[in-house]
CSV table of C-alpha atoms and ligand atoms in Angstrom, one decimal:
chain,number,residue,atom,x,y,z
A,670,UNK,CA,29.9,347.9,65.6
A,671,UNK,CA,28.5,351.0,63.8
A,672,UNK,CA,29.9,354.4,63.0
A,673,UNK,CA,28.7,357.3,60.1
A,674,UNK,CA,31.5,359.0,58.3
A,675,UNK,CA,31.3,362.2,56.0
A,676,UNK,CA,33.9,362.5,53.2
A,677,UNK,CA,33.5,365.3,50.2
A,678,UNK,CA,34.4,364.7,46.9
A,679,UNK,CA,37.9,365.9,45.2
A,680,UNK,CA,38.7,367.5,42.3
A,681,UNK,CA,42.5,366.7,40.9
A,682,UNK,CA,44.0,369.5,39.4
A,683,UNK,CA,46.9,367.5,38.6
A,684,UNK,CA,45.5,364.2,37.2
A,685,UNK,CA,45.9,360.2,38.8
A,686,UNK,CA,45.1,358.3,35.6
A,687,UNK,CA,47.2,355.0,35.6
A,688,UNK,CA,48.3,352.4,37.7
A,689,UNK,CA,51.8,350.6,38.4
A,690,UNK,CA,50.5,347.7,40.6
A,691,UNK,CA,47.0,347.2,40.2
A,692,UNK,CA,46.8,344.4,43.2
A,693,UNK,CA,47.4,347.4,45.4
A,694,UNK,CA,45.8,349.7,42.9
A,695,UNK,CA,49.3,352.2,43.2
A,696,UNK,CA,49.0,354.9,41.0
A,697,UNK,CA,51.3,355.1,38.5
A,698,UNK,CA,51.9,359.1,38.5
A,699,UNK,CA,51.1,361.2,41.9
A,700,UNK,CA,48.0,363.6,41.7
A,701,UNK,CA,47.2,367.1,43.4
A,702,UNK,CA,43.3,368.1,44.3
A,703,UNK,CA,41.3,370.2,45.8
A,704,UNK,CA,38.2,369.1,48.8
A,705,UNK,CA,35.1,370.4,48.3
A,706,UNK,CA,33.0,371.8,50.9
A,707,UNK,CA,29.4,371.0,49.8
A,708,UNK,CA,29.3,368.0,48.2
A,709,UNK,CA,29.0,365.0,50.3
A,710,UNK,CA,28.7,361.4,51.3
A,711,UNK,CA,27.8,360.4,54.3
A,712,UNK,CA,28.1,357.0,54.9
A,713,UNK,CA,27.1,354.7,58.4
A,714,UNK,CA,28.5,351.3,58.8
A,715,UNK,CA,27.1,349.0,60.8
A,716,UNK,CA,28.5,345.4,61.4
A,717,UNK,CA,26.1,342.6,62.5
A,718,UNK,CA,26.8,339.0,62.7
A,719,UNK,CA,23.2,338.1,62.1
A,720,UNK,CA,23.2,339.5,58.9
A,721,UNK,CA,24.2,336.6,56.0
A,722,UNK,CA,25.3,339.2,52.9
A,723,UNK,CA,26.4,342.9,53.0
A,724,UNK,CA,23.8,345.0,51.9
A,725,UNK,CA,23.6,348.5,50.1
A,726,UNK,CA,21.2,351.2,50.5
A,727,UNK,CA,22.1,354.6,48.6
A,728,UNK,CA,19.9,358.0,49.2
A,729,UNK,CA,17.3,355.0,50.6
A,730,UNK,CA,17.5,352.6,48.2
A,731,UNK,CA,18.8,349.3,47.7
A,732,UNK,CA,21.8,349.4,45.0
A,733,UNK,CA,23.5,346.0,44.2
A,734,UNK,CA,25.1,347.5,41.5
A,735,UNK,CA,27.7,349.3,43.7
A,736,UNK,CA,28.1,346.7,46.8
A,737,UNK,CA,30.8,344.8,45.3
A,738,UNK,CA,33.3,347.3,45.9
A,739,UNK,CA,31.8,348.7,49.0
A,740,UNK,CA,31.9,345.3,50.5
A,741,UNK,CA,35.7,345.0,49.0
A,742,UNK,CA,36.7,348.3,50.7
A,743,UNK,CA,35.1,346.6,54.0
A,744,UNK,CA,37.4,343.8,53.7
A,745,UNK,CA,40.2,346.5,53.0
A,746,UNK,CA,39.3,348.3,56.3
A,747,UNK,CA,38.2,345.5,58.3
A,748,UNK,CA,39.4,342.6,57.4
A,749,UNK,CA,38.3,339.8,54.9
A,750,UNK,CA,36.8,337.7,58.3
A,751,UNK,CA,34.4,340.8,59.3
A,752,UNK,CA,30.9,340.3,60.0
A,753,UNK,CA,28.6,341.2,56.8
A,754,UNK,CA,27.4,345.0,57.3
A,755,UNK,CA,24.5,347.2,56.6
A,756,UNK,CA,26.0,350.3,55.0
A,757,UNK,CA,23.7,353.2,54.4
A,758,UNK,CA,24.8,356.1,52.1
A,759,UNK,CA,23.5,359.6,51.6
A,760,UNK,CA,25.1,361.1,48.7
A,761,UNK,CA,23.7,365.1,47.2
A,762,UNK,CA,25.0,364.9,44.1
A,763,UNK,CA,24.8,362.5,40.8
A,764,UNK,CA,26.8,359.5,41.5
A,765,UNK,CA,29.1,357.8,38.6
A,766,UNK,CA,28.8,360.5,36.3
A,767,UNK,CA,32.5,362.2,36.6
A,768,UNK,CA,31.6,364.2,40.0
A,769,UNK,CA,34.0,362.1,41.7
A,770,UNK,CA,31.5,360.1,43.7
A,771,UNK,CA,33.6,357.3,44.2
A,772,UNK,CA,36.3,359.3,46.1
A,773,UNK,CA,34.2,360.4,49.0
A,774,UNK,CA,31.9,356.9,48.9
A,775,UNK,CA,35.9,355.4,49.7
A,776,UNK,CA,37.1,358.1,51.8
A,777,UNK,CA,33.5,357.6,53.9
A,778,UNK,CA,33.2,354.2,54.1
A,779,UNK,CA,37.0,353.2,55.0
A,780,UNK,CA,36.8,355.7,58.3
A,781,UNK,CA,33.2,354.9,59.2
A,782,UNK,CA,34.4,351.0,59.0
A,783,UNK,CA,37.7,351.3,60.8
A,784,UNK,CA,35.9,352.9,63.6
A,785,UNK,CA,32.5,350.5,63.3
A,786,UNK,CA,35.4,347.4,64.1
A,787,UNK,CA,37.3,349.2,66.8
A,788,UNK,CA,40.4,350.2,65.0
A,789,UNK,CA,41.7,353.8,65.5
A,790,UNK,CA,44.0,354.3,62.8
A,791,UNK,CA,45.9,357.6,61.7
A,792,UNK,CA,44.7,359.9,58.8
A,793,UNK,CA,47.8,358.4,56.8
A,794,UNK,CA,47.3,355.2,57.2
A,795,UNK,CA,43.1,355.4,56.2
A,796,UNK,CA,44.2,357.3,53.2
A,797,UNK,CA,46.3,354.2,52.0
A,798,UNK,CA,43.1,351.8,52.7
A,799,UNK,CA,41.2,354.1,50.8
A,800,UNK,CA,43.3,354.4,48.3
A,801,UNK,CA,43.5,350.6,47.8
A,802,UNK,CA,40.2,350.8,47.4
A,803,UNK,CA,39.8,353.6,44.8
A,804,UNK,CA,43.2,355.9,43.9
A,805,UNK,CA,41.4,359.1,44.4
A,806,UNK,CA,39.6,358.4,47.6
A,807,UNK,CA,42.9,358.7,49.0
A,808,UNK,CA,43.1,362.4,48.9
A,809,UNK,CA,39.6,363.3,50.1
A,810,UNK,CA,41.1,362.4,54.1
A,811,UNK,CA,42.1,365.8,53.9
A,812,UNK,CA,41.0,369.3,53.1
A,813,UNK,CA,42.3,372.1,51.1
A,814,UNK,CA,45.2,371.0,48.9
A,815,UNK,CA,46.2,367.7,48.4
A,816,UNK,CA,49.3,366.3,46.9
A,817,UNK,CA,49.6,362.5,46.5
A,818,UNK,CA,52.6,361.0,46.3
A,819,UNK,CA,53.9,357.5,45.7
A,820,UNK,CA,56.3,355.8,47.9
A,821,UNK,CA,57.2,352.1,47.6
A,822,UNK,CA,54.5,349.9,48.3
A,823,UNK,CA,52.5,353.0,50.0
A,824,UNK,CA,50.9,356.6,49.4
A,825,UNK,CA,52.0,359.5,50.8
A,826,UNK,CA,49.0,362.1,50.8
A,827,UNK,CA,49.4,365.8,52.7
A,828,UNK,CA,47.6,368.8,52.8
A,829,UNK,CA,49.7,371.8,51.2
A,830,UNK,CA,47.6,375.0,51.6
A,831,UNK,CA,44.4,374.9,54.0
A,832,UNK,CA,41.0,375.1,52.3
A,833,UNK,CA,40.6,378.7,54.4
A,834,UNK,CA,44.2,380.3,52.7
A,835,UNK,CA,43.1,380.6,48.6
A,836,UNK,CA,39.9,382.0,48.5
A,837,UNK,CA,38.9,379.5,45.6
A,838,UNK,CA,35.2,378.2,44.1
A,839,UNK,CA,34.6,375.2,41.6
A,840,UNK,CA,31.4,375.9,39.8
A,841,UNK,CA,30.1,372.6,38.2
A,842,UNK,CA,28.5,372.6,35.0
A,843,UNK,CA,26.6,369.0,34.6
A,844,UNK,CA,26.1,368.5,31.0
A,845,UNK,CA,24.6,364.6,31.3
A,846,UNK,CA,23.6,363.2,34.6
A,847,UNK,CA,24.0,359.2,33.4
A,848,UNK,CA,26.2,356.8,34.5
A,849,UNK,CA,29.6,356.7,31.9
A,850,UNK,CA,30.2,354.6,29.6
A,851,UNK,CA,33.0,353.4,30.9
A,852,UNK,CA,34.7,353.5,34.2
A,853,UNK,CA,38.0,355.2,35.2
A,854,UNK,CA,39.6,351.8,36.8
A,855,UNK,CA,39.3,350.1,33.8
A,856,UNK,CA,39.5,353.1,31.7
A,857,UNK,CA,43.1,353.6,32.8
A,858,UNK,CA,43.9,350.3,32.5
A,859,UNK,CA,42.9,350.3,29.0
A,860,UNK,CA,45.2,353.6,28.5
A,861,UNK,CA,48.4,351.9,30.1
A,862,UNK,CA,48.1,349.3,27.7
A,863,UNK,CA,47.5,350.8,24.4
A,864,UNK,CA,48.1,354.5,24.1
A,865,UNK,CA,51.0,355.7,22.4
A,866,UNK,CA,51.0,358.8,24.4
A,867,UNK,CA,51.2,356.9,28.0
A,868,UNK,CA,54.6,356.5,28.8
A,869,UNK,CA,55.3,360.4,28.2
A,870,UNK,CA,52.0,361.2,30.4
A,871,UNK,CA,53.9,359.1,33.5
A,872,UNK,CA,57.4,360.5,32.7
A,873,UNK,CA,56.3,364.2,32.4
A,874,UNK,CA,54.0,364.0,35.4
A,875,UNK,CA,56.8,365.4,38.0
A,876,UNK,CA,57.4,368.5,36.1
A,877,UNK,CA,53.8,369.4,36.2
A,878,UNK,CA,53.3,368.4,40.0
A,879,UNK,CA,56.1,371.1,40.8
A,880,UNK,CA,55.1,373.7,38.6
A,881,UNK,CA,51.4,373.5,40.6
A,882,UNK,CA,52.9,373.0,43.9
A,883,UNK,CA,54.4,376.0,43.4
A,884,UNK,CA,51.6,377.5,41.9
A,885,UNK,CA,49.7,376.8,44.9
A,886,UNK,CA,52.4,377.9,47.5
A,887,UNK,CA,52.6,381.3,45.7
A,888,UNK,CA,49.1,381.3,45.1
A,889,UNK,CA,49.5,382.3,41.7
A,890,UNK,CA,46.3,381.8,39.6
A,891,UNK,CA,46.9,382.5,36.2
A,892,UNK,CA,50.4,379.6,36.7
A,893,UNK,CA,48.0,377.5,38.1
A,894,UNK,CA,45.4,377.9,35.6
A,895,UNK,CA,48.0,377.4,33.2
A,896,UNK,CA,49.6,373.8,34.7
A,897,UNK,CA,46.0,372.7,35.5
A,898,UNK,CA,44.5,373.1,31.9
A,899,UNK,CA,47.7,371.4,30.3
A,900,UNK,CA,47.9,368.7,32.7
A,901,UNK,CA,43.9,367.9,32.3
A,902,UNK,CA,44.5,368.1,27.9
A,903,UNK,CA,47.2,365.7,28.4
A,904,UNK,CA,45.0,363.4,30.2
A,905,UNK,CA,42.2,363.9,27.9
A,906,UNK,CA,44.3,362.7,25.0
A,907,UNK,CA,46.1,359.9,26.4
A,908,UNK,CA,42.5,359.0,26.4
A,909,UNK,CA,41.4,360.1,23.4
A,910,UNK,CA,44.2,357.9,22.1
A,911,UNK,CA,43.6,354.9,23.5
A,912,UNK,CA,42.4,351.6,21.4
A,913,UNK,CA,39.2,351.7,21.4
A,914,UNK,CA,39.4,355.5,22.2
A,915,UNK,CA,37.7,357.1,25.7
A,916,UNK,CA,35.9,360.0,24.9
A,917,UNK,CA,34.1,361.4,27.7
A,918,UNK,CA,33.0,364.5,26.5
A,919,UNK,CA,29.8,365.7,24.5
A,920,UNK,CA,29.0,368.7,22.5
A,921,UNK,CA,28.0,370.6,25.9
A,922,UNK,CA,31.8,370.1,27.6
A,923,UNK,CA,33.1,371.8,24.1
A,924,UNK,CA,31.0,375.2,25.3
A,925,UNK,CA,31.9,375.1,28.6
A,926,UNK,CA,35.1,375.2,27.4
A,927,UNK,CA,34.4,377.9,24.7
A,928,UNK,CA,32.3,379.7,27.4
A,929,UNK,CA,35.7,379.6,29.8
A,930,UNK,CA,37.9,380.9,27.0
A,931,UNK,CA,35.6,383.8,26.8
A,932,UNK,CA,36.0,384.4,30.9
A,933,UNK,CA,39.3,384.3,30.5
A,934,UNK,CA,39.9,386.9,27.7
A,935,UNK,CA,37.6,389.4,29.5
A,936,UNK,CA,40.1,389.0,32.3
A,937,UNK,CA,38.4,386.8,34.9
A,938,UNK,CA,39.9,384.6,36.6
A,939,UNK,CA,38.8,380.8,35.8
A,940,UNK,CA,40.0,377.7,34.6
A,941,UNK,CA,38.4,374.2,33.9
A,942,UNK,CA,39.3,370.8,34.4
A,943,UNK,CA,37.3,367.7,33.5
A,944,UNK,CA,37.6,363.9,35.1
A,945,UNK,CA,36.4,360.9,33.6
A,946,UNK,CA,32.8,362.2,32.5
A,947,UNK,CA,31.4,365.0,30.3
A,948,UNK,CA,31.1,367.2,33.3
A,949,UNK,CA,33.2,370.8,33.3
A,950,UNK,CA,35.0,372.1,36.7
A,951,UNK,CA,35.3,375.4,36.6
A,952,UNK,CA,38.1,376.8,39.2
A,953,UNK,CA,37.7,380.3,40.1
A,954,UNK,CA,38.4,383.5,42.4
A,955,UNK,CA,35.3,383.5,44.6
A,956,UNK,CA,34.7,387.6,43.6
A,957,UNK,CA,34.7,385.8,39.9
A,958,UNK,CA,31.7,382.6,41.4
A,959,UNK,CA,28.6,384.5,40.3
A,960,UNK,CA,29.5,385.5,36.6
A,961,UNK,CA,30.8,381.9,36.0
A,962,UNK,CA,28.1,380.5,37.1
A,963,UNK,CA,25.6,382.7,35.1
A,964,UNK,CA,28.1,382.1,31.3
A,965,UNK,CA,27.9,378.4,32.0
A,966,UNK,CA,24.3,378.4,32.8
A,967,UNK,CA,23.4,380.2,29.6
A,968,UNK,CA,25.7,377.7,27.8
A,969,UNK,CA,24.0,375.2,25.5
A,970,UNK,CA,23.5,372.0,26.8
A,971,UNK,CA,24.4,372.6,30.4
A,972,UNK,CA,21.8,370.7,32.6
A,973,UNK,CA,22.7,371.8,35.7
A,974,UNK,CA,25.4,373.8,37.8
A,975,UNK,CA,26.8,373.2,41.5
A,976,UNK,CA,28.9,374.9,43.2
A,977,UNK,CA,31.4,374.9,46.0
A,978,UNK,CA,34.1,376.3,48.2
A,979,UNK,CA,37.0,374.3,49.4
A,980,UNK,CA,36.6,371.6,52.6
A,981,UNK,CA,37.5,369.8,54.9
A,982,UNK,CA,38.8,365.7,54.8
A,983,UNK,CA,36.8,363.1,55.6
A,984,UNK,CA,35.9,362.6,59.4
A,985,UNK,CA,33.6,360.8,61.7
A,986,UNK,CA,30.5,361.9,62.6
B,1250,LIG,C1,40.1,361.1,36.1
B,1250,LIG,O1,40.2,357.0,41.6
B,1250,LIG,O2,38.2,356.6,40.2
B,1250,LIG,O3,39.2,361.4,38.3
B,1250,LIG,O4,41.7,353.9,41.6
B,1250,LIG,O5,40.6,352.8,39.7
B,1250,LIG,O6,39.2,353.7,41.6
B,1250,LIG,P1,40.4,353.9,40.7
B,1250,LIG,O7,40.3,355.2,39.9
B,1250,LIG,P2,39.7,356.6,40.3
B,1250,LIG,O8,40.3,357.5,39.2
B,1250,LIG,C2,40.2,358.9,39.2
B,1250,LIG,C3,40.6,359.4,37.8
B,1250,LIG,C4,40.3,360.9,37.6
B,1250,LIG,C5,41.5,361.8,38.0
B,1250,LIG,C6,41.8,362.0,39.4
B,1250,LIG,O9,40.8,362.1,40.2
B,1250,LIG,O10,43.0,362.2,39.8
């Protein structure tokens, strides 16, 4: 009746932002991402009929704020009947604020549930509950490359290039460390109903998925570089153009991007992407990891920077 999974947080490269069945919560448009190795959220489960209410404690303390969905990805994974649960989470890194928290607080609790009630489910079919629960938790099951795909009334997730093949880093540059203003699920939502841009984000979205998966078969950085930045821009102002508008981004995220513009023209090899905060991804050749790290540092604004390699899916501890 108790189990502790680890999951690490993903990165999209080729961006999930709109739904076509939001009971399910199907993505409209599939997504590609990449695992990170040292970010993490390990989360235990544990199932006890004595207990009236779920309860919540993250990094040791209570947070009621979060347990709805927790407790609805429970029912996802285990039923609507469970018993109430005691789930425990240990997160290293700011949580809501655009670092993908949400995808490996998903990815963790769905296989640390599944296996708390006794049910030993393939990677496939956890990546669909965790999906349900929160569209990019679905990729963090696995490592490396991930492409999501839709299919009917399911996801179709796979692993296309190992985290250990493309020696790649993502150096973080945390320009605000609060929760965002407002969240991606209804963020999207809002998108899908009122930007004019939104129907040519969905319809375009195959040509960009091909041009990175075969980016990423041919390990080609400057193609990837190229489809990743577009395909982040587009998101950005199907955003931006929404009523009332989503603007995620401060005056710091502006010089990160200035700062990576600068990279670039003195021939390194970086690119940035940026999720549903202010926070700036920087994607780069490891050999390149150390003089990223030290422009964004020195950029104004910039808080903080993490960084990582490329990891594993989520598993059981
Ligand atoms: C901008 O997976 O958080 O990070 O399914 O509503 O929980 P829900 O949305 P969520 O959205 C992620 C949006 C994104 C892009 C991406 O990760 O692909």
């Amino acid at each position: 009746m108790r189990a502790t999974a680890t999951a690490q947080p993903n990165i999209a490269l080729i961006k999930y932002w709109g739904k076509r069945d939001t009971e399910l919560n199907l993505p409209a448009v599939g997504s590609i991402s990449i695992t990170l190795s040292e970010l993490f959220t390990r989360m235990t489960v544990a199932f006890d009929t004595a207990l009236p209410v779920d309860e919540l404690l993250i990094n040791d303390e209570k947070n009621d704020k979060l347990l709805p969905r927790l407790s609805h990805a429970l029912d996802i994974a285990a039923g609507a009947n469970r018993p109430r649960a005691r789930i425990t989470s240990e997160c290293n890194f700011p949580i809501a604020a655009g670092l993908a928290s949400s995808a490996s607080s998903f990815a963790a609790i769905v296989v640390a549930a599944s296996a708390a009630i006794g049910i030993d489910r393939p990677v496939g079919e956890l990546a669909n509950l965790a999906g349900r629960a929160s569209g990019s938790a679905a990729r963090s099951l696995y490592g490396g490359f991930v492409e999501l795909e839709n299919s009917g009334d399911r996801v179709v997730v796979r692993e296309l290039l190992p985290a250990d093949a493309w020696s790649l880093d993502v150096v973080v540059a945390v320009t605000a460390t609060g929760p965002k203003p407002v969240g991606s699920t209804e963020a999207m939502e809002s998108s899908r109903r009122t930007s004019p841009f939104y129907d040519r984000w969905v319809s375009d979205q195959p040509a960009d998925l091909a041009s990175a998966r075969d980016a990423i078969a041919s390990q080609d950085f400057a193609a990837l570089a190229a489809i990743a930045e577009h395909n982040c821009l587009k998101m950005h102002s199907v955003m931006w153009s929404s009523r009332p508008p989503i603007v995620y981004w401060n005056d710091a995220t502006l010089a990160c991007l200035q700062t990576i513009r600068e990279l670039q023209s003195d021939g390194i090899d970086v690119f940035f992407t940026i999720d549903a905060g202010p926070q700036v991804k920087a994607v780069c050749d490891k050999a390149a990891t150390a003089t990223v790290e030290a422009a964004l540092r020195e950029t104004d604004g910039v808080q903080d920077i993490l960084h990582s390699g490329l990891g594993a899916g989520a598993r059981l501890e």
